[in-house]
């Protein structure tokens, strides 16, 4: 019988890139989809809530913690390549995926490589950077229906994509993804990656954060926030970054409550001044 590794009472600093928040009662680390099925079946039968966790780069865990099960995808990390197609399981880090593609002289992931996400998380959020979204590369996605626990393959044409979202979100567990990449000279791939890396280093903070807090929706959140002089505004250990106003950083001892209070202040002031309801990109658990 398959055995699934798990941990109890795991602190959020090990699960969320914000490095703050409460404890999660159970974190399980399945390696196969059959294990995922068993965990979901157990959680449902025992009345435990469950949450699917990738790299935790947009996930804030409240200070009260989570009395349920996090299903971590980090051990679902197999990758295979044939011709220009790359098939990856959901738990593979995007930077690692870029390195694998680079070794084969395959281009397409350069703009996405420094997004601190797993592939599954990037797909359900239709993550992107520098004018490229992961949906631009998807051929098909293998998914587990969270309601029926049936496995299906969704062609790209069957998935509805939106800005930082897609129709798979909250309905399916992404098992693996097939991406269509292009042959290219390795030097050109590296040069493009370095261009993106330099830009990110110059414009985004290095401190622990959850990346962009708010979505673009006909406006640029950073400009609205910056125009109100909110760079540097802080509550406890959470602060609006001085480098990029759409980032809330952890100064070292920030709690989830600190982060939420900074968000609430920013949102109320932007609404009062511009009549804009900022749309959150992060997930609060």
C-alpha positions as a LaTeX table, in Angstrom:
\begin{tabular}{lrrr}
\hline
Residue & $x$ (\AA) & $y$ (\AA) & $z$ (\AA) \\
\hline
Unk1 & 0.00 & 0.00 & 0.00 \\
Unk2 & 1.22 & 3.47 & $-0.87$ \\
Unk3 & 2.22 & 5.57 & 2.09 \\
Unk4 & 2.06 & 9.34 & 1.92 \\
Unk5 & 4.57 & 11.37 & 3.91 \\
Unk6 & 3.08 & 14.05 & 6.10 \\
Unk7 & 3.95 & 16.54 & 8.81 \\
Unk8 & 1.89 & 17.96 & 11.67 \\
Unk9 & 1.59 & 21.55 & 12.88 \\
Unk10 & 3.78 & 23.10 & 10.19 \\
Unk11 & 4.53 & 26.81 & 10.59 \\
Unk12 & 3.59 & 29.09 & 7.69 \\
Unk13 & 7.17 & 30.36 & 7.40 \\
Unk14 & 7.96 & 26.99 & 5.79 \\
Unk15 & 4.95 & 27.07 & 3.46 \\
Unk16 & 4.43 & 30.66 & 2.32 \\
Unk17 & 6.99 & 32.93 & 0.66 \\
Unk18 & 5.77 & 35.72 & 2.96 \\
Unk19 & 7.44 & 33.74 & 5.80 \\
Unk20 & 4.70 & 34.58 & 8.27 \\
Unk21 & 1.35 & 33.25 & 9.44 \\
Unk22 & $-0.05$ & 30.45 & 11.59 \\
Unk23 & 0.37 & 26.69 & 11.77 \\
Unk24 & $-1.21$ & 24.19 & 9.40 \\
Unk25 & $-2.46$ & 21.08 & 11.21 \\
Unk26 & $-1.40$ & 18.60 & 8.51 \\
Unk27 & 0.73 & 18.93 & 5.39 \\
Unk28 & 0.83 & 15.86 & 3.16 \\
Unk29 & 3.32 & 15.20 & 0.36 \\
Unk30 & 1.83 & 12.83 & $-2.23$ \\
Unk31 & 3.99 & 11.51 & $-5.06$ \\
Unk32 & 1.20 & 9.99 & $-7.18$ \\
Unk33 & $-2.32$ & 10.92 & $-8.18$ \\
Unk34 & $-3.68$ & 7.85 & $-6.38$ \\
Unk35 & $-2.24$ & 9.28 & $-3.16$ \\
Unk36 & $-3.94$ & 12.60 & $-3.88$ \\
Unk37 & $-7.24$ & 10.78 & $-4.33$ \\
Unk38 & $-6.81$ & 8.98 & $-1.00$ \\
Unk39 & $-6.01$ & 12.21 & 0.83 \\
Unk40 & $-9.03$ & 14.01 & $-0.60$ \\
Unk41 & $-11.29$ & 11.02 & 0.15 \\
Unk42 & $-10.00$ & 10.92 & 3.73 \\
Unk43 & $-10.39$ & 14.67 & 4.21 \\
Unk44 & $-13.95$ & 14.58 & 2.89 \\
Unk45 & $-14.97$ & 11.59 & 5.01 \\
Unk46 & $-13.46$ & 13.08 & 8.19 \\
Unk47 & $-14.80$ & 16.58 & 7.61 \\
Unk48 & $-11.37$ & 18.15 & 7.18 \\
Unk49 & $-11.01$ & 21.12 & 4.82 \\
Unk50 & $-8.13$ & 20.77 & 2.37 \\
Unk51 & $-6.07$ & 23.20 & 0.34 \\
Unk52 & $-3.75$ & 22.50 & $-2.60$ \\
Unk53 & $-0.37$ & 24.13 & $-2.10$ \\
Unk54 & 2.25 & 24.74 & $-4.76$ \\
Unk55 & 5.21 & 26.93 & $-3.90$ \\
Unk56 & 3.14 & 29.18 & $-1.62$ \\
Unk57 & 4.22 & 32.29 & $-3.50$ \\
Unk58 & 0.77 & 33.90 & $-3.42$ \\
Unk59 & $-0.66$ & 32.20 & $-0.33$ \\
Unk60 & $-1.15$ & 33.98 & 3.01 \\
Unk61 & $-2.01$ & 31.73 & 5.96 \\
Unk62 & $-3.92$ & 33.54 & 8.70 \\
Unk63 & $-2.31$ & 33.73 & 12.13 \\
Unk64 & $-5.04$ & 31.52 & 13.62 \\
Unk65 & $-3.68$ & 28.74 & 11.42 \\
Unk66 & $-5.48$ & 26.15 & 9.31 \\
Unk67 & $-7.24$ & 23.24 & 11.02 \\
Unk68 & $-7.17$ & 21.02 & 7.99 \\
Unk69 & $-4.91$ & 19.48 & 5.37 \\
Unk70 & $-2.56$ & 21.15 & 2.93 \\
Unk71 & $-1.83$ & 18.91 & $-0.06$ \\
Unk72 & 1.66 & 19.92 & $-1.13$ \\
Unk73 & 2.64 & 19.20 & $-4.74$ \\
Unk74 & 6.40 & 19.53 & $-4.16$ \\
Unk75 & 7.06 & 15.78 & $-4.51$ \\
Unk76 & 5.18 & 15.51 & $-7.81$ \\
Unk77 & 8.20 & 16.56 & $-9.82$ \\
Unk78 & 8.73 & 14.33 & $-12.86$ \\
Unk79 & 9.61 & 15.93 & $-16.22$ \\
Unk80 & 9.92 & 14.39 & $-19.68$ \\
Unk81 & 10.76 & 15.89 & $-23.06$ \\
Unk82 & 10.01 & 14.60 & $-26.55$ \\
Unk83 & 10.65 & 16.70 & $-29.65$ \\
Unk84 & 9.59 & 20.25 & $-28.71$ \\
Unk85 & 7.05 & 19.11 & $-26.15$ \\
Unk86 & 7.86 & 19.22 & $-22.46$ \\
Unk87 & 5.60 & 17.33 & $-20.06$ \\
Unk88 & 5.92 & 18.28 & $-16.40$ \\
Unk89 & 4.15 & 17.22 & $-13.25$ \\
Unk90 & 2.52 & 19.97 & $-11.23$ \\
Unk91 & 5.08 & 20.37 & $-8.45$ \\
Unk92 & 8.09 & 21.37 & $-10.54$ \\
Unk93 & 9.47 & 24.84 & $-9.82$ \\
Unk94 & 9.37 & 27.10 & $-12.90$ \\
Unk95 & 13.06 & 28.00 & $-12.60$ \\
Unk96 & 13.95 & 24.29 & $-12.61$ \\
Unk97 & 11.70 & 23.77 & $-15.62$ \\
Unk98 & 13.48 & 26.59 & $-17.44$ \\
Unk99 & 16.87 & 25.00 & $-16.71$ \\
Unk100 & 15.71 & 21.64 & $-18.07$ \\
Unk101 & 14.40 & 23.30 & $-21.23$ \\
Unk102 & 17.60 & 25.30 & $-21.62$ \\
Unk103 & 19.70 & 22.12 & $-21.59$ \\
Unk104 & 17.69 & 20.90 & $-24.58$ \\
Unk105 & 17.85 & 24.24 & $-26.38$ \\
Unk106 & 14.11 & 24.84 & $-25.93$ \\
Unk107 & 12.78 & 28.39 & $-25.67$ \\
Unk108 & 9.55 & 29.74 & $-24.21$ \\
Unk109 & 10.06 & 29.83 & $-20.46$ \\
Unk110 & 12.62 & 32.63 & $-20.24$ \\
Unk111 & 10.12 & 35.33 & $-19.29$ \\
Unk112 & 8.42 & 33.09 & $-16.71$ \\
Unk113 & 11.48 & 31.48 & $-15.14$ \\
Unk114 & 11.82 & 33.82 & $-12.17$ \\
Unk115 & 8.20 & 33.64 & $-11.07$ \\
Unk116 & 8.56 & 31.80 & $-7.73$ \\
Unk117 & 5.83 & 29.29 & $-8.47$ \\
Unk118 & 5.27 & 25.63 & $-9.20$ \\
Unk119 & 3.87 & 24.74 & $-12.61$ \\
Unk120 & 0.47 & 23.70 & $-11.25$ \\
Unk121 & 0.03 & 26.98 & $-9.42$ \\
Unk122 & 1.16 & 28.96 & $-12.45$ \\
Unk123 & $-1.37$ & 27.19 & $-14.66$ \\
Unk124 & $-4.44$ & 27.68 & $-12.45$ \\
Unk125 & $-3.56$ & 31.35 & $-11.99$ \\
Unk126 & $-2.53$ & 31.77 & $-15.65$ \\
Unk127 & 0.60 & 33.44 & $-14.34$ \\
Unk128 & 2.77 & 35.56 & $-16.58$ \\
Unk129 & 5.46 & 38.18 & $-16.94$ \\
Unk130 & 7.01 & 40.34 & $-19.66$ \\
Unk131 & 4.05 & 39.92 & $-21.99$ \\
Unk132 & 3.98 & 36.12 & $-21.79$ \\
Unk133 & 1.46 & 33.94 & $-19.92$ \\
Unk134 & 1.78 & 30.23 & $-19.28$ \\
Unk135 & $-1.40$ & 29.71 & $-21.32$ \\
Unk136 & 0.58 & 30.76 & $-24.42$ \\
Unk137 & 2.55 & 27.50 & $-24.13$ \\
Unk138 & $-0.05$ & 24.96 & $-23.00$ \\
Unk139 & $-0.96$ & 22.04 & $-25.28$ \\
Unk140 & $-3.04$ & 20.14 & $-22.73$ \\
Unk141 & $-3.42$ & 19.60 & $-19.00$ \\
Unk142 & $-4.08$ & 16.40 & $-17.06$ \\
Unk143 & $-6.44$ & 17.12 & $-14.19$ \\
Unk144 & $-8.20$ & 15.44 & $-11.29$ \\
Unk145 & $-11.80$ & 16.57 & $-10.91$ \\
Unk146 & $-12.11$ & 17.58 & $-7.24$ \\
Unk147 & $-15.81$ & 16.64 & $-7.18$ \\
Unk148 & $-15.73$ & 13.23 & $-8.89$ \\
Unk149 & $-12.01$ & 12.34 & $-8.45$ \\
Unk150 & $-11.92$ & 11.36 & $-12.13$ \\
Unk151 & $-8.82$ & 12.04 & $-14.22$ \\
Unk152 & $-9.27$ & 13.87 & $-17.51$ \\
Unk153 & $-7.10$ & 15.53 & $-20.13$ \\
Unk154 & $-8.11$ & 19.05 & $-21.05$ \\
Unk155 & $-6.91$ & 20.46 & $-24.35$ \\
Unk156 & $-5.85$ & 24.09 & $-24.30$ \\
Unk157 & $-8.90$ & 24.94 & $-26.41$ \\
Unk158 & $-11.17$ & 23.52 & $-23.67$ \\
Unk159 & $-9.75$ & 25.81 & $-20.99$ \\
Unk160 & $-11.00$ & 29.37 & $-20.57$ \\
Unk161 & $-8.17$ & 31.74 & $-19.74$ \\
Unk162 & $-8.43$ & 35.13 & $-18.13$ \\
Unk163 & $-5.99$ & 37.56 & $-16.59$ \\
Unk164 & $-4.44$ & 35.70 & $-13.63$ \\
Unk165 & $-7.14$ & 33.03 & $-13.70$ \\
Unk166 & $-8.52$ & 30.14 & $-15.71$ \\
Unk167 & $-11.51$ & 27.79 & $-15.69$ \\
Unk168 & $-9.53$ & 25.04 & $-13.91$ \\
Unk169 & $-9.24$ & 27.06 & $-10.73$ \\
Unk170 & $-10.99$ & 25.61 & $-7.64$ \\
Unk171 & $-12.50$ & 22.76 & $-9.70$ \\
Unk172 & $-9.49$ & 20.65 & $-10.61$ \\
Unk173 & $-6.18$ & 19.44 & $-9.24$ \\
Unk174 & $-3.61$ & 19.96 & $-11.98$ \\
Unk175 & $-1.63$ & 16.72 & $-12.32$ \\
Unk176 & 0.66 & 17.53 & $-15.22$ \\
Unk177 & 1.00 & 19.88 & $-18.16$ \\
Unk178 & 2.28 & 19.51 & $-21.70$ \\
Unk179 & 3.97 & 22.63 & $-23.06$ \\
Unk180 & 4.95 & 23.42 & $-26.64$ \\
Unk181 & 8.37 & 25.08 & $-26.78$ \\
Unk182 & 10.61 & 26.19 & $-29.65$ \\
Unk183 & 14.13 & 25.21 & $-30.66$ \\
Unk184 & 16.52 & 28.09 & $-30.14$ \\
Unk185 & 20.18 & 28.89 & $-29.67$ \\
Unk186 & 21.14 & 28.51 & $-26.01$ \\
Unk187 & 22.91 & 31.87 & $-25.94$ \\
Unk188 & 19.75 & 33.65 & $-27.11$ \\
Unk189 & 17.71 & 31.86 & $-24.44$ \\
Unk190 & 20.18 & 32.85 & $-21.73$ \\
Unk191 & 20.36 & 36.44 & $-22.98$ \\
Unk192 & 16.59 & 36.82 & $-22.80$ \\
Unk193 & 16.51 & 35.26 & $-19.33$ \\
Unk194 & 19.22 & 37.65 & $-18.14$ \\
Unk195 & 17.30 & 40.65 & $-19.53$ \\
Unk196 & 14.26 & 39.63 & $-17.49$ \\
Unk197 & 16.38 & 38.89 & $-14.43$ \\
Unk198 & 18.07 & 42.30 & $-14.52$ \\
Unk199 & 14.75 & 44.10 & $-14.87$ \\
Unk200 & 13.23 & 42.19 & $-11.94$ \\
Unk201 & 16.27 & 42.88 & $-9.76$ \\
Unk202 & 16.04 & 46.57 & $-10.53$ \\
Unk203 & 12.30 & 46.92 & $-9.96$ \\
Unk204 & 11.19 & 44.33 & $-7.39$ \\
Unk205 & 12.09 & 43.93 & $-3.71$ \\
Unk206 & 14.34 & 41.14 & $-2.44$ \\
Unk207 & 12.60 & 40.80 & 0.90 \\
Unk208 & 10.07 & 38.04 & 1.59 \\
Unk209 & 6.72 & 38.77 & $-0.04$ \\
Unk210 & 3.86 & 37.22 & $-1.98$ \\
Unk211 & 4.70 & 39.04 & $-5.20$ \\
Unk212 & 2.15 & 41.39 & $-6.69$ \\
Unk213 & $-0.69$ & 41.97 & $-4.25$ \\
Unk214 & $-3.23$ & 43.36 & $-6.71$ \\
Unk215 & $-4.29$ & 42.56 & $-10.27$ \\
Unk216 & $-4.19$ & 45.02 & $-13.13$ \\
Unk217 & $-7.76$ & 45.72 & $-14.17$ \\
Unk218 & $-7.76$ & 48.74 & $-16.44$ \\
Unk219 & $-5.35$ & 50.47 & $-14.06$ \\
Unk220 & $-1.86$ & 49.90 & $-12.66$ \\
Unk221 & $-2.17$ & 49.26 & $-8.90$ \\
Unk222 & 1.43 & 50.28 & $-8.14$ \\
Unk223 & 0.87 & 53.73 & $-9.67$ \\
Unk224 & $-2.30$ & 54.34 & $-7.65$ \\
Unk225 & $-0.67$ & 53.21 & $-4.42$ \\
Unk226 & 2.53 & 55.16 & $-5.07$ \\
Unk227 & 0.62 & 58.33 & $-5.92$ \\
Unk228 & $-0.86$ & 58.26 & $-2.41$ \\
Unk229 & 2.62 & 58.22 & $-0.89$ \\
Unk230 & 2.12 & 54.77 & 0.60 \\
Unk231 & 5.55 & 53.34 & $-0.12$ \\
Unk232 & 7.04 & 52.54 & 3.25 \\
Unk233 & 3.65 & 52.42 & 5.00 \\
Unk234 & 3.78 & 49.62 & 7.56 \\
Unk235 & 1.82 & 47.84 & 10.24 \\
Unk236 & 3.97 & 45.74 & 12.54 \\
Unk237 & 6.39 & 43.78 & 10.39 \\
Unk238 & 4.54 & 44.19 & 7.07 \\
Unk239 & 5.34 & 47.14 & 4.80 \\
Unk240 & 4.51 & 48.46 & 1.35 \\
Unk241 & 7.80 & 48.07 & $-0.49$ \\
Unk242 & 9.80 & 51.21 & $-1.15$ \\
Unk243 & 10.94 & 49.63 & $-4.41$ \\
Unk244 & 7.56 & 48.58 & $-5.84$ \\
Unk245 & 4.26 & 49.76 & $-4.38$ \\
Unk246 & 2.35 & 46.61 & $-5.40$ \\
Unk247 & 4.47 & 44.46 & $-3.07$ \\
Unk248 & 3.98 & 44.05 & 0.67 \\
Unk249 & 7.19 & 42.80 & 2.23 \\
Unk250 & 7.98 & 41.09 & 5.50 \\
Unk251 & 10.52 & 43.19 & 7.40 \\
Unk252 & 11.50 & 40.13 & 9.42 \\
Unk253 & 8.77 & 39.60 & 11.98 \\
Unk254 & 5.64 & 40.27 & 9.96 \\
Unk255 & 2.46 & 38.39 & 10.80 \\
Unk256 & $-0.40$ & 37.57 & 8.48 \\
Unk257 & $-2.53$ & 40.04 & 10.42 \\
Unk258 & 0.05 & 42.76 & 9.75 \\
Unk259 & $-0.12$ & 41.98 & 6.03 \\
Unk260 & $-3.92$ & 42.07 & 5.98 \\
Unk261 & $-4.04$ & 45.39 & 7.86 \\
Unk262 & $-1.64$ & 46.96 & 5.36 \\
Unk263 & $-3.85$ & 45.69 & 2.53 \\
Unk264 & $-7.01$ & 47.01 & 4.13 \\
Unk265 & $-5.46$ & 50.46 & 4.60 \\
Unk266 & $-4.19$ & 50.58 & 1.03 \\
Unk267 & $-7.54$ & 49.45 & $-0.35$ \\
Unk268 & $-9.56$ & 51.97 & 1.65 \\
Unk269 & $-7.35$ & 54.89 & 0.62 \\
Unk270 & $-7.32$ & 53.91 & $-3.07$ \\
Unk271 & $-11.11$ & 53.55 & $-3.02$ \\
Unk272 & $-11.58$ & 56.91 & $-1.31$ \\
Unk273 & $-9.23$ & 58.75 & $-3.68$ \\
Unk274 & $-9.85$ & 57.04 & $-7.03$ \\
Unk275 & $-13.10$ & 55.09 & $-6.62$ \\
Unk276 & $-11.23$ & 51.90 & $-7.48$ \\
Unk277 & $-11.79$ & 48.58 & $-5.73$ \\
Unk278 & $-8.43$ & 46.88 & $-5.93$ \\
Unk279 & $-8.65$ & 43.18 & $-6.81$ \\
Unk280 & $-6.40$ & 40.93 & $-4.81$ \\
Unk281 & $-4.06$ & 38.56 & $-6.58$ \\
Unk282 & $-3.10$ & 36.71 & $-3.41$ \\
Unk283 & $-5.03$ & 33.93 & $-1.68$ \\
Unk284 & $-5.84$ & 34.13 & 2.04 \\
Unk285 & $-6.29$ & 30.76 & 3.75 \\
\hline
\end{tabular}
